[in-house]
Every structure is written in structure tokens, then in C-alpha cells.
Short mmCIF file of C-alpha atoms and ligand atoms in Angstrom, two decimals:
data_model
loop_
_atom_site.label_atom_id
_atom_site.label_comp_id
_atom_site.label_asym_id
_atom_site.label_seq_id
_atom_site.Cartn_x
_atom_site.Cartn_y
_atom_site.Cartn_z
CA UNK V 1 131.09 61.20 52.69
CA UNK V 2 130.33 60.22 49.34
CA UNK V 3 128.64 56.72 48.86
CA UNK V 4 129.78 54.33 46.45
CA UNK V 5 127.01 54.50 44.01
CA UNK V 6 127.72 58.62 43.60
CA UNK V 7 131.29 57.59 43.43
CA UNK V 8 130.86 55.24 40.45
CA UNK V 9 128.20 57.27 38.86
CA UNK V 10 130.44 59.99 38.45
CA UNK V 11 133.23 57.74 37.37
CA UNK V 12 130.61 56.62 34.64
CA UNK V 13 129.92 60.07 33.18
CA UNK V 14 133.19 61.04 32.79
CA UNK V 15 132.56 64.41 33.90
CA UNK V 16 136.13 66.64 34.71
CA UNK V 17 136.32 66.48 38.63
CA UNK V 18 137.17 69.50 40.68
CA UNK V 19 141.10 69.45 42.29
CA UNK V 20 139.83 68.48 45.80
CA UNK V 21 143.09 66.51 46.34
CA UNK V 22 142.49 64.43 49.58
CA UNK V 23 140.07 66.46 51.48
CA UNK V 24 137.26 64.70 52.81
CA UNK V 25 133.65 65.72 53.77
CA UNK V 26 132.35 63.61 56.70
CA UNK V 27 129.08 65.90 56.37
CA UNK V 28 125.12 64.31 56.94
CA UNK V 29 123.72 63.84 53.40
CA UNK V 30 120.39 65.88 52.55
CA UNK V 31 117.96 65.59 55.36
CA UNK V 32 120.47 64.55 57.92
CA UNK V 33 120.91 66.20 61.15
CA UNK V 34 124.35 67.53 62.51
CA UNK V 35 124.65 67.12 66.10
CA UNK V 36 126.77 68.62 68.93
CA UNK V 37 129.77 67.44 69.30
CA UNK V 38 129.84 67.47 72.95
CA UNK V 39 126.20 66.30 74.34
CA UNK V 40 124.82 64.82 70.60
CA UNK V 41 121.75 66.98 70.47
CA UNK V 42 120.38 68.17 67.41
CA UNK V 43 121.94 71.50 66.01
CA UNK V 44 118.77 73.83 65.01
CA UNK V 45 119.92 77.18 65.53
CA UNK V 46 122.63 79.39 63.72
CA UNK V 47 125.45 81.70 65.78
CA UNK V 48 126.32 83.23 61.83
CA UNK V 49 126.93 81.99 58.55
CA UNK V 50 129.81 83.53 56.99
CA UNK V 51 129.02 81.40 53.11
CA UNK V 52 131.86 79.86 51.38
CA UNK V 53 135.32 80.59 51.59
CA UNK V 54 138.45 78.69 51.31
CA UNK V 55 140.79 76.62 53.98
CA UNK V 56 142.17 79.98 55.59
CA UNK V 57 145.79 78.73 55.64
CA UNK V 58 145.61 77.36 52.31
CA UNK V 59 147.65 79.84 50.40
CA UNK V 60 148.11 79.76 46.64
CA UNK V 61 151.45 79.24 44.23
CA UNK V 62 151.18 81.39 40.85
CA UNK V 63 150.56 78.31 39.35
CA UNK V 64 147.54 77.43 41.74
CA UNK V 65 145.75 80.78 40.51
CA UNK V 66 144.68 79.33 37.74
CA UNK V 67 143.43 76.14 38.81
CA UNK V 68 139.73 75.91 40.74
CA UNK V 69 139.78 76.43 43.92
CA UNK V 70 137.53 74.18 46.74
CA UNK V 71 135.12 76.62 48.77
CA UNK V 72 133.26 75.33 52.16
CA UNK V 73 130.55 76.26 54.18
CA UNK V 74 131.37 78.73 57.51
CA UNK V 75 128.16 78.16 58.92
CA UNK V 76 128.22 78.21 62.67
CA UNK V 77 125.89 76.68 64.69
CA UNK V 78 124.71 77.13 68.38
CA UNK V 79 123.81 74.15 70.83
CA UNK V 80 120.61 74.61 72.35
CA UNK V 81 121.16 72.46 75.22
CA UNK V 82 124.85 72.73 76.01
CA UNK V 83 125.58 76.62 74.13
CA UNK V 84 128.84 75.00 72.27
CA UNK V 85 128.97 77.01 69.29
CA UNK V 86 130.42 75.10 66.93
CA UNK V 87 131.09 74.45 62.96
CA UNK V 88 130.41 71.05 61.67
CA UNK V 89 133.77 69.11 60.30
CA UNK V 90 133.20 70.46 56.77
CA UNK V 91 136.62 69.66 56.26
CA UNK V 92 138.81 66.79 58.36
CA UNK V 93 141.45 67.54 60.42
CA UNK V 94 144.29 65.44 58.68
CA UNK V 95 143.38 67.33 55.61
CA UNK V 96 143.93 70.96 57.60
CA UNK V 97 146.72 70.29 59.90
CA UNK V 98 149.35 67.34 58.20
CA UNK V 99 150.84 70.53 56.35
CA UNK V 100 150.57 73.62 58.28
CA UNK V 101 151.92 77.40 57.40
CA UNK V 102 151.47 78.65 60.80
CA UNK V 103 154.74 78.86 62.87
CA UNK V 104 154.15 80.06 66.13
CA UNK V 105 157.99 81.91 66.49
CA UNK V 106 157.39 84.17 64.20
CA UNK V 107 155.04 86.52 66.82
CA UNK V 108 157.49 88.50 69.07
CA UNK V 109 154.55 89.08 71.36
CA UNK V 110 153.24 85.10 71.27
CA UNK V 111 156.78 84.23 71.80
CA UNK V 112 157.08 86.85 75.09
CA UNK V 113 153.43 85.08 76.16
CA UNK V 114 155.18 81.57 76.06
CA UNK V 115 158.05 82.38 78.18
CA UNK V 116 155.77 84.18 80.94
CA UNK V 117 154.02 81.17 81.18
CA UNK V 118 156.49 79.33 81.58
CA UNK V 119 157.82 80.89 84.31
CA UNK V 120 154.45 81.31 86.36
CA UNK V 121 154.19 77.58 86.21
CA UNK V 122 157.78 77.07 87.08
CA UNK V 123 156.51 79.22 89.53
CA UNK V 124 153.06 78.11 91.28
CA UNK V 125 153.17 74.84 90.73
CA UNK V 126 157.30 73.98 91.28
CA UNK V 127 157.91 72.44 87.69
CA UNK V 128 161.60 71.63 87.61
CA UNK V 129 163.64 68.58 86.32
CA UNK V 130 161.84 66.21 88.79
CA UNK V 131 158.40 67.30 86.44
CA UNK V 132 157.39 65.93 83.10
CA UNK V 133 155.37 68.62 80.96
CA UNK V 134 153.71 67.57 77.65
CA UNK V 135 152.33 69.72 75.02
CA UNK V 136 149.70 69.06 72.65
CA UNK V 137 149.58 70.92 69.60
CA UNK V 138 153.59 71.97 70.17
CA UNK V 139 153.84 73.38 66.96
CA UNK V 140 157.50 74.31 66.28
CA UNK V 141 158.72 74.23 69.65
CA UNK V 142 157.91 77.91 70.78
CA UNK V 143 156.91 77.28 74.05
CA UNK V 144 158.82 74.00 74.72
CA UNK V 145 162.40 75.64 74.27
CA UNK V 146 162.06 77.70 77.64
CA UNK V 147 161.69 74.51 79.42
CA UNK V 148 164.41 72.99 77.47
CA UNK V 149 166.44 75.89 78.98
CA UNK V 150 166.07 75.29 82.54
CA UNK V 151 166.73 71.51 82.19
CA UNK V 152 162.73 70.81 82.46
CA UNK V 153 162.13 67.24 80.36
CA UNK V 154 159.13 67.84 78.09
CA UNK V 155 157.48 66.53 74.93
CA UNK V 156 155.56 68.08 72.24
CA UNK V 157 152.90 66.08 70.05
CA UNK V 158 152.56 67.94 66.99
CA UNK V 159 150.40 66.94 63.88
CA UNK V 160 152.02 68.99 61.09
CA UNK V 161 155.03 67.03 60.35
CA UNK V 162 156.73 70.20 58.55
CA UNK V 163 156.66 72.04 61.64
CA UNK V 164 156.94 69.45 64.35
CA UNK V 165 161.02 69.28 62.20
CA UNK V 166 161.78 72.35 63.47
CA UNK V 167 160.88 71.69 66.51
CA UNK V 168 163.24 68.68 66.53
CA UNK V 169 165.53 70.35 65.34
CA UNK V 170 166.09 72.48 67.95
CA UNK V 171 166.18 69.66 70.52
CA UNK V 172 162.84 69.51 71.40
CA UNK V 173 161.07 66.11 71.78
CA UNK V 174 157.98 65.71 69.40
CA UNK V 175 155.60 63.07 68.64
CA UNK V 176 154.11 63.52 64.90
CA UNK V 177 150.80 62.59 65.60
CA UNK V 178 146.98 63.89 66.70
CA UNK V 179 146.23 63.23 69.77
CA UNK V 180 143.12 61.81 71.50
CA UNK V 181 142.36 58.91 73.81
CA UNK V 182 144.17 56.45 71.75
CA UNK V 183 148.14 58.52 71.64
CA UNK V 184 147.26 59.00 75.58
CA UNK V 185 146.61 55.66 76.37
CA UNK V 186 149.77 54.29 74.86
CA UNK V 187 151.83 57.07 76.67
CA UNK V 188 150.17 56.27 80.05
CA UNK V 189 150.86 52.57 79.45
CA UNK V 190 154.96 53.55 78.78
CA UNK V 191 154.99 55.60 81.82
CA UNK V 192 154.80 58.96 80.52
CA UNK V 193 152.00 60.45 82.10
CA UNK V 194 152.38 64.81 82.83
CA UNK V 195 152.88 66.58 85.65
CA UNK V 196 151.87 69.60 83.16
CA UNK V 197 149.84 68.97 80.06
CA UNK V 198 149.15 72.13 78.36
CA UNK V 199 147.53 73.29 75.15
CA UNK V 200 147.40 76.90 73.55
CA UNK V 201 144.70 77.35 70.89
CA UNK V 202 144.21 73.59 70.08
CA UNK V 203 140.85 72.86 71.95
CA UNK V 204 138.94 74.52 69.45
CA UNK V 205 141.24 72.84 67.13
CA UNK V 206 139.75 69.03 67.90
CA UNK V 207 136.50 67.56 66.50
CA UNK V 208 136.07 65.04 69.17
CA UNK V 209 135.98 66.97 71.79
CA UNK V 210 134.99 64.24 74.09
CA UNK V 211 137.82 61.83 72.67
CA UNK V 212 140.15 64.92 73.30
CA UNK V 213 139.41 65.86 76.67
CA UNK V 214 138.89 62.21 77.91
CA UNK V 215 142.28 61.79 76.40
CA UNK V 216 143.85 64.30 78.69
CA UNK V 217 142.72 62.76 81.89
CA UNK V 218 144.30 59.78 80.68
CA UNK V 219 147.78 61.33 80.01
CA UNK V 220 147.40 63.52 83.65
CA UNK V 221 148.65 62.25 86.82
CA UNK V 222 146.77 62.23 90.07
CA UNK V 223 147.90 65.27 90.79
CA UNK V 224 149.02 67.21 87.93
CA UNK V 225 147.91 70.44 86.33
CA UNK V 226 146.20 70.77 83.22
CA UNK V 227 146.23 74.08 81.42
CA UNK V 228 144.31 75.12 78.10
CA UNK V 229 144.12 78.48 76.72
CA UNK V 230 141.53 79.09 74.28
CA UNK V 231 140.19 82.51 72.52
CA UNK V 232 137.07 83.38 75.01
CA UNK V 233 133.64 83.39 72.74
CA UNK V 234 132.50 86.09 75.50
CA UNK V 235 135.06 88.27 73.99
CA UNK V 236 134.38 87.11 70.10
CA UNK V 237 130.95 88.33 70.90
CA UNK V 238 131.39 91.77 72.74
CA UNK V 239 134.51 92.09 70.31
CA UNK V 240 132.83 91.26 67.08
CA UNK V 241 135.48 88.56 66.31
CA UNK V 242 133.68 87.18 63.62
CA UNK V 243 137.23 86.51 61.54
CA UNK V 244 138.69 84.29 64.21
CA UNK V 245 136.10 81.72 63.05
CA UNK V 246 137.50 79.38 60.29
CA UNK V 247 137.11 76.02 59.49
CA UNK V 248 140.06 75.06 61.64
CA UNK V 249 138.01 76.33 64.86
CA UNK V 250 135.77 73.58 65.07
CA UNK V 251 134.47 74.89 67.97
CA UNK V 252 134.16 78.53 70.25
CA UNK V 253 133.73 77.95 74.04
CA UNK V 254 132.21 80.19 76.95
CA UNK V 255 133.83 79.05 80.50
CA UNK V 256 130.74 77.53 81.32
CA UNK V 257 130.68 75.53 78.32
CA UNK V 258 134.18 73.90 78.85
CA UNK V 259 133.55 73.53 82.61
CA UNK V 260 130.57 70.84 81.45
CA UNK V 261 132.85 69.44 78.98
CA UNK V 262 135.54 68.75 81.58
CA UNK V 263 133.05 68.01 84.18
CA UNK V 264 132.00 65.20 82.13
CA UNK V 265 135.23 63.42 82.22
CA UNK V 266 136.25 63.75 85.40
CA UNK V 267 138.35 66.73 85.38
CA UNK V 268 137.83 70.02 87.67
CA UNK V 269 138.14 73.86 86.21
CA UNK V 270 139.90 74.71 89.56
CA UNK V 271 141.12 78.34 88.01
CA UNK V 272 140.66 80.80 85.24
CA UNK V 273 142.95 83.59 83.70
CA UNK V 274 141.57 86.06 81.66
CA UNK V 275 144.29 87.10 78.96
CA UNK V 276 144.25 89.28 76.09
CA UNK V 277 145.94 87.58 73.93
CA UNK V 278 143.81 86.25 70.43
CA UNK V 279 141.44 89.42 71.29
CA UNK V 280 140.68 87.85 74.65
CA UNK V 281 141.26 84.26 75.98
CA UNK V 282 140.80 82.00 78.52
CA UNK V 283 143.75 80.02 80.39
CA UNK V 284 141.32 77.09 82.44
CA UNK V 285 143.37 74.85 85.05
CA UNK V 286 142.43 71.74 85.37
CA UNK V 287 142.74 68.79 87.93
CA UNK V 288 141.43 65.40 88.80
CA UNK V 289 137.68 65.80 90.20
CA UNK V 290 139.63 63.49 93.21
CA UNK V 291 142.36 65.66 93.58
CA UNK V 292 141.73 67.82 96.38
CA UNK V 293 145.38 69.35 96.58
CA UNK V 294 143.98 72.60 94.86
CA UNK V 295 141.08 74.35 95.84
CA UNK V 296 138.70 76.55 93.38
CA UNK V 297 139.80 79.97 93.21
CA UNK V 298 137.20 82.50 93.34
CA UNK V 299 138.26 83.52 89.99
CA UNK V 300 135.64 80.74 88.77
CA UNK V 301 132.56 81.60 90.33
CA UNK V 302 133.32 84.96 89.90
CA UNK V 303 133.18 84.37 86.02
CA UNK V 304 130.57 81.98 86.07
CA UNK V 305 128.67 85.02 86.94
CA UNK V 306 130.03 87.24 84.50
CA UNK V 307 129.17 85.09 81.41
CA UNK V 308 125.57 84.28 83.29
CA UNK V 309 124.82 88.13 83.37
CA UNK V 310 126.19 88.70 79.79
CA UNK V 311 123.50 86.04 78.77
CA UNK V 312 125.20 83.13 77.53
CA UNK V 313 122.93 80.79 79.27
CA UNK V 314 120.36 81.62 77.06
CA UNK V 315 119.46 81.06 73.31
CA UNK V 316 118.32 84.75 72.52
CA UNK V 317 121.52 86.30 72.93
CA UNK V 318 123.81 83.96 70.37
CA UNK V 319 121.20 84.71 67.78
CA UNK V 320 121.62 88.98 67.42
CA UNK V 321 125.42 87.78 66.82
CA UNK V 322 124.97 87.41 63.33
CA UNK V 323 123.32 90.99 62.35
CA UNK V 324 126.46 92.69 64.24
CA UNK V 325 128.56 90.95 61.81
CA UNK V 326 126.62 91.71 58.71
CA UNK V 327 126.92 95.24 60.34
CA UNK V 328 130.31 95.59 60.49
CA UNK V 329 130.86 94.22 56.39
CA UNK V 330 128.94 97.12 55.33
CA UNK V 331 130.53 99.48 57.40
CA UNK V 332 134.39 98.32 56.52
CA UNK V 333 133.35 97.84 52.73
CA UNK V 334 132.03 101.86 53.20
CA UNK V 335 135.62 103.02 54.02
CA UNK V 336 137.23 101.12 51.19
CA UNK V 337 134.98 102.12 49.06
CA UNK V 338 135.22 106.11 49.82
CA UNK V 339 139.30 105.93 50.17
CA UNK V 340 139.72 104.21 47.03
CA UNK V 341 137.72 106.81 45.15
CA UNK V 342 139.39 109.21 46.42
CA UNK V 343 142.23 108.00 44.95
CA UNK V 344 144.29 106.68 48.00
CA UNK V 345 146.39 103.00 47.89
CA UNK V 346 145.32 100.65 50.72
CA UNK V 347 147.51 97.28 51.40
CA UNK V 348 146.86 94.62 53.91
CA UNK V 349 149.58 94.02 56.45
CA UNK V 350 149.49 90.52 57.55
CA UNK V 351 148.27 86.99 55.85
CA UNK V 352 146.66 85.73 59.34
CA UNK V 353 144.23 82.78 58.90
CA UNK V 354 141.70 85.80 59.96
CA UNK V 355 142.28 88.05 57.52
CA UNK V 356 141.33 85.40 54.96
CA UNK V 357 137.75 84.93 56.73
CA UNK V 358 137.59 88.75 56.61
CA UNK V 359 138.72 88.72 53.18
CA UNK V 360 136.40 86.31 51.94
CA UNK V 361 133.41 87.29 53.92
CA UNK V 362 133.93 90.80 52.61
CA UNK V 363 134.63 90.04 49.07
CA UNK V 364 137.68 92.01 49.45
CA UNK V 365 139.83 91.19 46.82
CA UNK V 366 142.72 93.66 44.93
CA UNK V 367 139.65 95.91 43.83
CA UNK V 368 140.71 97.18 47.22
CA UNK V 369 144.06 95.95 48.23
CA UNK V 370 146.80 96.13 46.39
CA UNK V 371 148.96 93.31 48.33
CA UNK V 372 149.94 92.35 51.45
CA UNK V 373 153.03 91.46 53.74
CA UNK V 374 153.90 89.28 56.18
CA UNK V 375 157.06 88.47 57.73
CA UNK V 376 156.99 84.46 57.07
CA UNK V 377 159.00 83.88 54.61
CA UNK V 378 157.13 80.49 53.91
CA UNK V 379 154.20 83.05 53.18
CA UNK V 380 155.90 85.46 50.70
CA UNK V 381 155.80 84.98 47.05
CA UNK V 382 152.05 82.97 47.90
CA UNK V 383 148.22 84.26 47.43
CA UNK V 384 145.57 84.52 49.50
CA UNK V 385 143.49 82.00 49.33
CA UNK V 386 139.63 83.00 47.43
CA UNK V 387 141.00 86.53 47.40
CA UNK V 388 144.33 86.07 45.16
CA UNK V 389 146.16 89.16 46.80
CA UNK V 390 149.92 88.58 46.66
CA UNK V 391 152.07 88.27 49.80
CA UNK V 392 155.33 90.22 49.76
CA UNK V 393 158.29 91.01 52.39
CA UNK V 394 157.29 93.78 54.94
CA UNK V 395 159.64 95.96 53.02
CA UNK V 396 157.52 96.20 49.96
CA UNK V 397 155.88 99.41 52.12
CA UNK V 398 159.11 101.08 52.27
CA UNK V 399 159.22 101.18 48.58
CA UNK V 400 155.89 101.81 47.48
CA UNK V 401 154.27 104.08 50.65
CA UNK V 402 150.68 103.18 50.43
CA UNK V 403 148.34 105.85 51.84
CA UNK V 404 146.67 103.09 54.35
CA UNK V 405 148.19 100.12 55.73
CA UNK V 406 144.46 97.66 56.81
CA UNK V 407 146.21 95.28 59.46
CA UNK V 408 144.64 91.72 59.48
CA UNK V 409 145.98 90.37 62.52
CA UNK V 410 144.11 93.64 64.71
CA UNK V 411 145.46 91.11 68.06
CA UNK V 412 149.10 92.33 66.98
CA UNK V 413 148.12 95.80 66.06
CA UNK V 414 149.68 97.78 69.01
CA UNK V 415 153.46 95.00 67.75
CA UNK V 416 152.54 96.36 64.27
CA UNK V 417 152.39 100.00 64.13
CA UNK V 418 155.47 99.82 66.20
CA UNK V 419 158.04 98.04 63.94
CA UNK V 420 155.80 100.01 61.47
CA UNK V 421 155.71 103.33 62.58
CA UNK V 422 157.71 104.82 59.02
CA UNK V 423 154.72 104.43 57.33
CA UNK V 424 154.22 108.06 58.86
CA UNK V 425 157.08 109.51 57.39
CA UNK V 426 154.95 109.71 53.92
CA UNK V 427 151.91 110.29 56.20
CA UNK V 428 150.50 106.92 55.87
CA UNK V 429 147.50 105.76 58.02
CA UNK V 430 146.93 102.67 59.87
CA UNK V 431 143.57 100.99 59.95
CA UNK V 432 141.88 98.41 62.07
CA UNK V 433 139.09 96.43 60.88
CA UNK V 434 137.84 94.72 63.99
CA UNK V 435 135.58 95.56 66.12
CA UNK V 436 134.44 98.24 63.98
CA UNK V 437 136.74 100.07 61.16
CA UNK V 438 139.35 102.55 62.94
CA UNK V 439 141.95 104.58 61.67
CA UNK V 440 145.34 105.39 63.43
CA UNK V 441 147.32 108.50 61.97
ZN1 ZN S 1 125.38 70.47 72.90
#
């Protein structure tokens, strides 16, 4: 945060100021510490550092190309004492989320995922119109509208205001707000407290995770379920997954990680689902520590183990993270660099919030791809952010049948070369950057 003194100094010299608009830094000055953000100690070791690069979801108008453009740090840190890995709140959470571009509905596959879940839950646990489910992070309803279906009463609290409208719009309950300790309280106090509080992809999301997660006991009654899915940083790891790290991830969690975090307020990891959605996730359940309606699965233990054995209980292992990444630059930057001098067109399919981390951390700008598409229309007719590549309609392949099609979100890629299999009716290629550069003919 800047102090007052810099503040007027800089007012004093005059000097042109860079178009920051509202974000705010909430950094340590010069010869400050950052600490965890779960048990406060000291951060001294790094997981990678990725340099600058732009807010991933921050894409450009034409206008905007010309105009500077604010870069922050993606340095990731590792917890010695509690192995969060984590990025310090380079940039605030109000800044990143009040105006979002992601909308969840427009996955086919994310969409499928939401209604399966729904359904187990329905299920296991006997959620019908007696139940009260609440969803943090609801986004624009994607999830909520298959409870809406069967009569379930739910509500969705949703920071980006642009998207929690759709969600309203199509019936949905949502609160505009972030939630945390304080929005639970107040919906505890009015009676409102869940039967089934979930989250998808939102825990990483929060950076204070203590505020967060105390929050959610609040909002949970005795004996409801809580349910958090969450890409697994086991997986990242083994997976290279270096581009799922942005500075809207605020933090990447190993089971045993987020069983201490939810250990320390109150609340019991009482299951586990491995998934593969996001490259590889983690669905925890969670109940009251007192609740003793639900035993532990053996799931658990039985992954406890797993991550134990894979060695994320100690230091050594976070810290050979970073050359695999480094690794895998040179080695994608090698195949774009041989197939565009031999003469081939490559365009991106895709403008995922990890392609942009790729993108940047790459330097792989339209020296190497001509554009890219993506089926959100709120996306089209934007830029990249730091990279400037345009974003067209899917159907800019059909016209001009690039020789390779790179697809950014590689967690789709199986959806992608579906819809997309024409490419091979010029003999187009697919490839897939992550783990390691692949192509699919
Ligand atoms: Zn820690």
C-alpha cells in the first residue's frame, strides 16, 4: 500500500502516472516479510516464479492496445511449516472479481460435472425441498439451476455483479457480495444456515483463508455437509500445471494442507473424491468436528498416504517444481520455433485464464500465433492480455485452416478436438502444451 508521503511526493513531481485504475497492492514494503496466510509464518522458500504478467482475465479492447498495461509478480511461495503454497495478494480481490469474464455455462463438460453432482448429493445425503443448499462463488447460476429444477430452495453468493445478473435472471437467488465470516454471520443470524454449502474452484480463490473457512462453519448446520472442490496441487505437480497458477489462485492446496486448515476451525474432512476435472481435483466433505452422523471414509487415510509417499510433507520436493517448469518453456518454445520455420500457421484455440499464464510465461505472442478463438462471445473481438493476440469466433478456423490448432484449455482437450475434428479435413494438427508439448493428427 502506498504511504501518504509517496502518494504526495508523486503528486508533487508531476510525473504521468501509469493507468492502474483501482487496483490496489496490499504488498510488505522493502524489507518486509510476507507470511502464510493460514499459520502466519514467515514465507522463505519459492514453489516457482513465473515474472510478470498481466491479470489473466483482463482482456484488452483495440483501444486498450495502445495504452500501458499493469504487470504483477507470479511468484509462488511455499510454507515451510504448514506446505500451503501460495501467492501473496499482489493484486486484491475486489479489483479481480467485481467484473468477471468467466461464465461457467459456457463448458459443456463443466456444465455435465454440475448436474452429476447434483444428483449424487440429491442422492447420499437426501437433499430435497425440506434442504437449504448455498453456494459460494455461484457464478452465473450453472450449478444452482439443477436444483432449481427439482424444487430444491438454494442461494448463490456471487461477487461479480455482471454475472451474478444472469444468474438472477434465470431465477436463481444470488447475493452480490464476497463472502467470509462477516456475510455468514448475518445469514446465520436471519435463519439461513445450509444443509449443503458448496464451493467449486473458489477456495483458492480467497485471501483469508482463515476468515473464509471460519465463515463456513458459521453458515453450516449441526449436521450439514460441506463440499469444496479445488484443483489438487498433487496433480499440478506430477502434471506440470504450472498455467493454472494466476494471480486469482491465491493459493494451491495438498489434502493434507486443507485438512489442517479445516481442522483449525472446527470442521472434519470426513471424505475425499478424486476428480479429473481442472487436470485433477479434489472434492473434500466436510462436517462439524461434533457431528458424529458421518464417519471418515477410508478414502482419507488412504490419501493421506498417497500425498505422504509422493513427498509433500517435506520441503525438498516443492523446490525441483520450478526447474520442470523452466523445462517445459524451452521445450514448447522448440516446437514453435521449428513449425513456424517451416512455414506452417499455428493458432491458439481457447482464451482460458491459463493460456494467458502460458502465454506470458512463454513470451508467446503473434510471432507464433496468429489468433485465437473461443466460444464466449463476451471474449471475441478482445486481446489477450500482455500477449495482444486477437480473439475471434471458433469459425475463424473454418475459413482460414491453420496447419496447428495449440489448445490452451489442455483440461477440455478430449471436448475440443471433438466439436473440432474438421480441422482434419485440410490435415490440420492438434497440439497440447501441458504436461509436455504433444501433437494429435
Ligand atoms: Zn503456513
Amino acid at each position: 500500500m502506498q504511504s501518504e508521503t509517496d502518494t504526495q511526493r508523486t503528486r508533487g513531481q508531476e510525473l504521468p502516472q501509469p493507468r492502474l485504475g483501482n487496483i490496489q497492492q496490499s504488498l510488505p514494503r522493502a524489507g518486509e516479510s510476507t507470511r502464510c496466510r493460514f499459520c502466519q509464518s514467515e514465507l522463505q522458500h519459492t514453489f516457482v516464479d513465473l515474472g510478470m504478467s498481466p491479470l489473466c482475465e483482463n482482456y484488452l479492447t483495440a483501444e486498450q492496445l495502445n495504452q500501458m498495461e499493469p504487470f504483477f509478480p507470479l511468484h509462488v511461495h511455499v510454507c515451510h511449516r504448514c506446505f500451503l503454497v501460495q501467492l501473496p495478494e499482489y493484486v486484491s480481490p475486489e479489483h479481480i472479481f467485481s467484473e468477471y469474464a468467466y461464465y461457467s455455462s459456457y463448458s459443456d463438460s463443466w456444465l455435465q460435472h454440475a448436474r452429476r453432482y447434483v444428483d449424487q448429493m440429491v442422492e447420499r445425503f437426501g437433499i430435497d425441498k425440506r434442504s437449504f443448499v448455498i453456494e459460494i462463488a455461484s457464478n452465473d447460476g450453472y450449478l444452482l439451476q439443477y436444483l432449481l429444477q427439482r424444487g430444491i430452495p438454494s442461494l448463490g453468493i456471487e461477487p461479480a455483479a455482471n454475472i451474478a445478473a444472469v444468474a438472477s435472471e434465470k431465477g436463481i437467488p444470488t447475493l452480490v457480495r464476497f463472502f467470509g465470516l462477516d456475510s455468514a454471520q448475518q445469514l446465520a443470524a436471519e435463519g439461513r444456515q445450509a444443509t449443503l454449502l458448496l464451493g467449486n474452484n473458489v477456495l483458492s480463490q480467497v485471501p483469508d483463508i482463515n476468515d473464509f473457512v471460519a465463515g463456513m462453519r458459521v453458515l453450516l448446520k449441526p449436521q450439514g455437509v460441506i463440499t469444496m472442490e479445488f484443483p489438487h496441487l498433487m496433480k499440478l505437480m506430477v502434471e506440470n500445471q504450472f498455467d493454472t497458477i494466476y494471480h486469482e489462485h491465491f493459493s494451491y492446496f495438498s489434502f493434507l494442507t486443507a485438512e489442517a486448515i479445516f481442522a483449525a476451525h472446527g470442521l472434519t474432512l470426513f471424505d475425499v473424491d478424486e476428480l479429473p476435472t481442472h487436470g485433477g481435483s479434489l472434492r473434500i466433505y466436510a462436517r462439524h468436528k461434533e457431528d458424529g452422523t458421518k464417519a471418515i471414509s477410508p478414502r482419507v487415510q488412504a490419501l493421506r498416504i498417497q500425498e505422504e509417499r509422493f513427498g509433500l510433507t517435506c520441503l525438498e520436493s516443492y523446490s525441483s517444481f520450478a526447474e520442470q517448469v523452466h523445462e517445459t518453456k524451452r521445450r514448447l518454445l522448440k516446437f514453435l520455433i521449428q513449425t513456424k520455420r517451416s512455414g506452417k500457421i499455428i493458432v491458439g484455440y481457447g482464451a482460458p485464464g491459463k493460456g494467458n499464464t502460458l502465454l506470458n510465461y512463454c513470451a508467446i505472442g503473434r510471432d507464433f500465433l496468429d489468433y485465437t478463438v473461443d466460444r464466449s462471445p463476451f471474449k471475441q473481438g478482445k486481446f489477450l492480455p500482455g500477449t495482444h493476440i486477437p480473439i475471434f469466433h471458433p469459425d475463424r478456423i473454418k475459413q482460414t485452416h491453420p496447419d496447428y490448432v495449440l489448445i490452451l484449455p489442455w483440461n477440455l482437450k478430449g471436448e475440443i478436438m471433438q466439436q473440432m475434428s474438421y480441422v482434419r479435413e485440410w490435415d490440420g494438427k492438434f497440439v497440447v502444451p501441458i504436461p509436455t508439448v504433444k501433437v494429435y493428427s
